[in-house]
Structure formats: C-alpha cells, structure tokens
Amino acid sequence: MIIQELENFIRQALDEDIRTGDITSLACIRPESRSKAKLLVKEEGVLAGVDFAEMVFKLVDPSIKFEKHLADGTFIKYGDVAFHIEGNTRDLLKTERLVLNVMQRMSGIATLAARFAAEVAGLPVKILDTRKTTPLNRALEKWAVRIGGCYNYRDGLYDWFMIKDNHIKACGSPTKAIRAVQKYQSLHGLESFGITVEVKNLVECEEVMKCGGVTRIMLDNFDLELLREAVALVNKRFETEASGGISLETIRKVAHTGVDFISVGALTHSAGSLDLSLKIQDQLI
C-alpha cells in the first residue's frame, strides 16, 4: 500500500468513527487541552503497527510529539511501553480506537506468523500468506505477515497467475488452462508474471509437468507420503508449494518433505488480536 492509499484509508476509517464529531470529548474536554499518553502492552507477542500509529497521529496533527520506544517486529511482554504520544487531548481520543484496532490486529497476525516461522527455522522453505484477508485491510495484514517473519504471495488477482481447481474445471483440463494463460500472457506482455497451477493428485502433477511453462506447482491437500513423492517427481524442475489445512503442529513435517513454499491461510484468517491499550498519563494543559 503506497503512502497516499494508506492516508486515504486512515481518513476513511476516522470518518467512519467520528462523522460529525466525537461528541463525548467535545462535551467534556476543553479544546486547548493537551495530554501525554502511552501505548501499553498487555499481552506477550510480536509488536506490529507502530509505524502505522505514527502515521495516524501525524496525519491528524503534524505537530503531535511521537516518541517510539519499541519498533515493529519486537517481541513484547506485559507492561512494555511501545511509545509515548503528546498532543491535543481531543485528537488523542479520536485517534485512539483506529490506532488500537489496527495495531491489535496487526500484532496478532505478526505473532502468529512468528510462531509459524519459528517452526521451520533452519529449513530451506518459505511460508506464504494468501488472499484470505479482511476486505480493504489486505495491505495492513500482509504488512504484519512480513513483520512476523513470513512472506507475501500475491497482492491480489492482478499480479500473479494462479490456476486453481475451478479454473481447470471450467477450461476442461490443466493443460487447456495453462495454454490459455500462456496465450494471455503473450498478448498482454505479462511474461514476467508467475504462474502457479494447483493439482489434486500425481496424475494432474504429471500432466502439468508435461505441459510445462509454469512457475510453480501447488500440491493441494496432499498427505505427507504423497507430498514427498510429488516433490521427488518434480525434482526441482518447477517450484513446489504445499497448501491446505497446514497448522503449527504439522508445518515442520510438511517442510521436511522438501517443498519450496508452504501457503498458510491461517496467518491472516485465524489470527487473533493482541491486547494493547492507549492510556492517558498526564494532562499538560
């Protein structure tokens, strides 16, 4: 997400929450009031979203003082203080919920990503996220995946060809789908875009290999024995990817089969939120 897109997201999110005004703060906080607050960590995990928080505060008031103590990607524990912020009290209160909602979600994803990354430490495999993200929050969630030590797959339907079972069913066969994609690539100058083909069994895997012209073969829902056999069959002629129901308990075994990539939708769709809190400490004016 480029800076302009991120700023637009922040403005829209603030408008969703504030609309005609934060009526509680307007009622009981003097317009000239200034306060100092801190971001308090209340749960162990991996911190993410500090840089986003600074953007929110500075977009609302460029004169706000932001003092960062912990960077994104830091392993945190209860009682840690990620940053201090000083500014107009009304501004702090109206940005509080957006900052917390995003930071808690990003930190939850980064924490889970770090756990997955730790499970395959020392093995030559990359863990990828998927498109199973919250609508309009994909860039932030994929940012959190990177902070946690895993990798992004494609940003969307527009930057990587992925031939899945429904495409194959609609086209008639893996070969027909691949040939159609290759033709489209050539017509539109998209030869630099990767092609992944999902296969359900060794027969489909062999057909894709015979057809050729793809970047990666996705071995979907293969059991471990079949996965090892498929990786040996491909024998590095194409990149290999395991996908489908992979958990923290199984991912290291999957990695030991020799696949190059493992895609895990759970990085985003099953991540929780980390408990964080923004607390006003002192009223300065």
Short mmCIF file of N, CA, C and O in Angstrom, two decimals, residues 2 39 60 123 154-155 160 179 192 194 207 218 222 230 242 249 253:
data_model
loop_
_atom_site.label_atom_id
_atom_site.label_comp_id
_atom_site.label_asym_id
_atom_site.label_seq_id
_atom_site.Cartn_x
_atom_site.Cartn_y
_atom_site.Cartn_z
N ILE A 2 0.76 2.09 -1.03
CA ILE A 2 1.55 3.30 -1.08
C ILE A 2 1.04 4.29 -0.05
O ILE A 2 -0.08 4.17 0.47
N LEU A 39 1.34 3.83 24.89
CA LEU A 39 0.79 2.59 24.35
C LEU A 39 1.31 1.46 25.22
O LEU A 39 2.50 1.13 25.22
N VAL A 60 -3.45 13.49 11.60
CA VAL A 60 -4.45 14.29 12.32
C VAL A 60 -3.85 15.60 12.79
O VAL A 60 -4.48 16.66 12.71
N LEU A 123 15.20 -24.60 7.98
CA LEU A 123 14.83 -25.37 6.80
C LEU A 123 14.68 -24.45 5.58
O LEU A 123 14.22 -23.31 5.72
N ARG A 154 0.80 -13.31 -3.50
CA ARG A 154 0.40 -12.27 -4.44
C ARG A 154 -0.43 -11.22 -3.71
O ARG A 154 -1.10 -11.53 -2.72
N ASP A 155 -0.42 -9.99 -4.20
CA ASP A 155 -1.23 -8.95 -3.58
C ASP A 155 -2.70 -9.14 -3.91
O ASP A 155 -3.57 -8.79 -3.12
N TRP A 160 -0.32 -12.11 -10.24
CA TRP A 160 0.23 -13.46 -10.31
C TRP A 160 -0.86 -14.38 -10.86
O TRP A 160 -2.00 -14.30 -10.41
N ARG A 179 -2.36 -23.47 -21.26
CA ARG A 179 -2.20 -22.91 -22.60
C ARG A 179 -2.96 -21.59 -22.75
O ARG A 179 -2.46 -20.64 -23.38
N SER A 192 6.47 -11.77 -17.37
CA SER A 192 7.22 -11.71 -16.12
C SER A 192 6.38 -12.15 -14.91
O SER A 192 6.91 -12.36 -13.83
N GLY A 194 4.38 -14.66 -12.59
CA GLY A 194 4.47 -16.08 -12.31
C GLY A 194 3.16 -16.81 -12.56
O GLY A 194 2.08 -16.21 -12.59
N GLU A 207 0.71 -34.23 -15.58
CA GLU A 207 0.20 -33.51 -16.73
C GLU A 207 0.76 -32.09 -16.79
O GLU A 207 1.15 -31.60 -17.86
N MET A 218 1.32 -26.21 -7.18
CA MET A 218 0.76 -26.20 -5.83
C MET A 218 0.15 -27.58 -5.55
O MET A 218 -0.81 -28.00 -6.21
N PHE A 222 -2.27 -32.67 -0.11
CA PHE A 222 -1.56 -33.95 -0.22
C PHE A 222 -1.18 -34.41 1.19
O PHE A 222 -0.72 -33.60 2.01
N ALA A 230 5.50 -36.47 -4.63
CA ALA A 230 5.31 -35.42 -5.64
C ALA A 230 6.54 -34.53 -5.76
O ALA A 230 6.97 -34.18 -6.86
N ALA A 242 3.22 -26.49 -0.95
CA ALA A 242 2.21 -27.27 -0.23
C ALA A 242 1.15 -26.33 0.30
O ALA A 242 1.45 -25.22 0.75
N GLU A 249 1.19 -27.47 14.20
CA GLU A 249 1.59 -28.82 14.61
C GLU A 249 2.13 -29.63 13.44
O GLU A 249 2.92 -30.57 13.64
N LYS A 253 6.75 -30.93 9.63
CA LYS A 253 6.74 -32.19 8.89
C LYS A 253 6.55 -31.94 7.40
O LYS A 253 7.17 -32.58 6.56
#
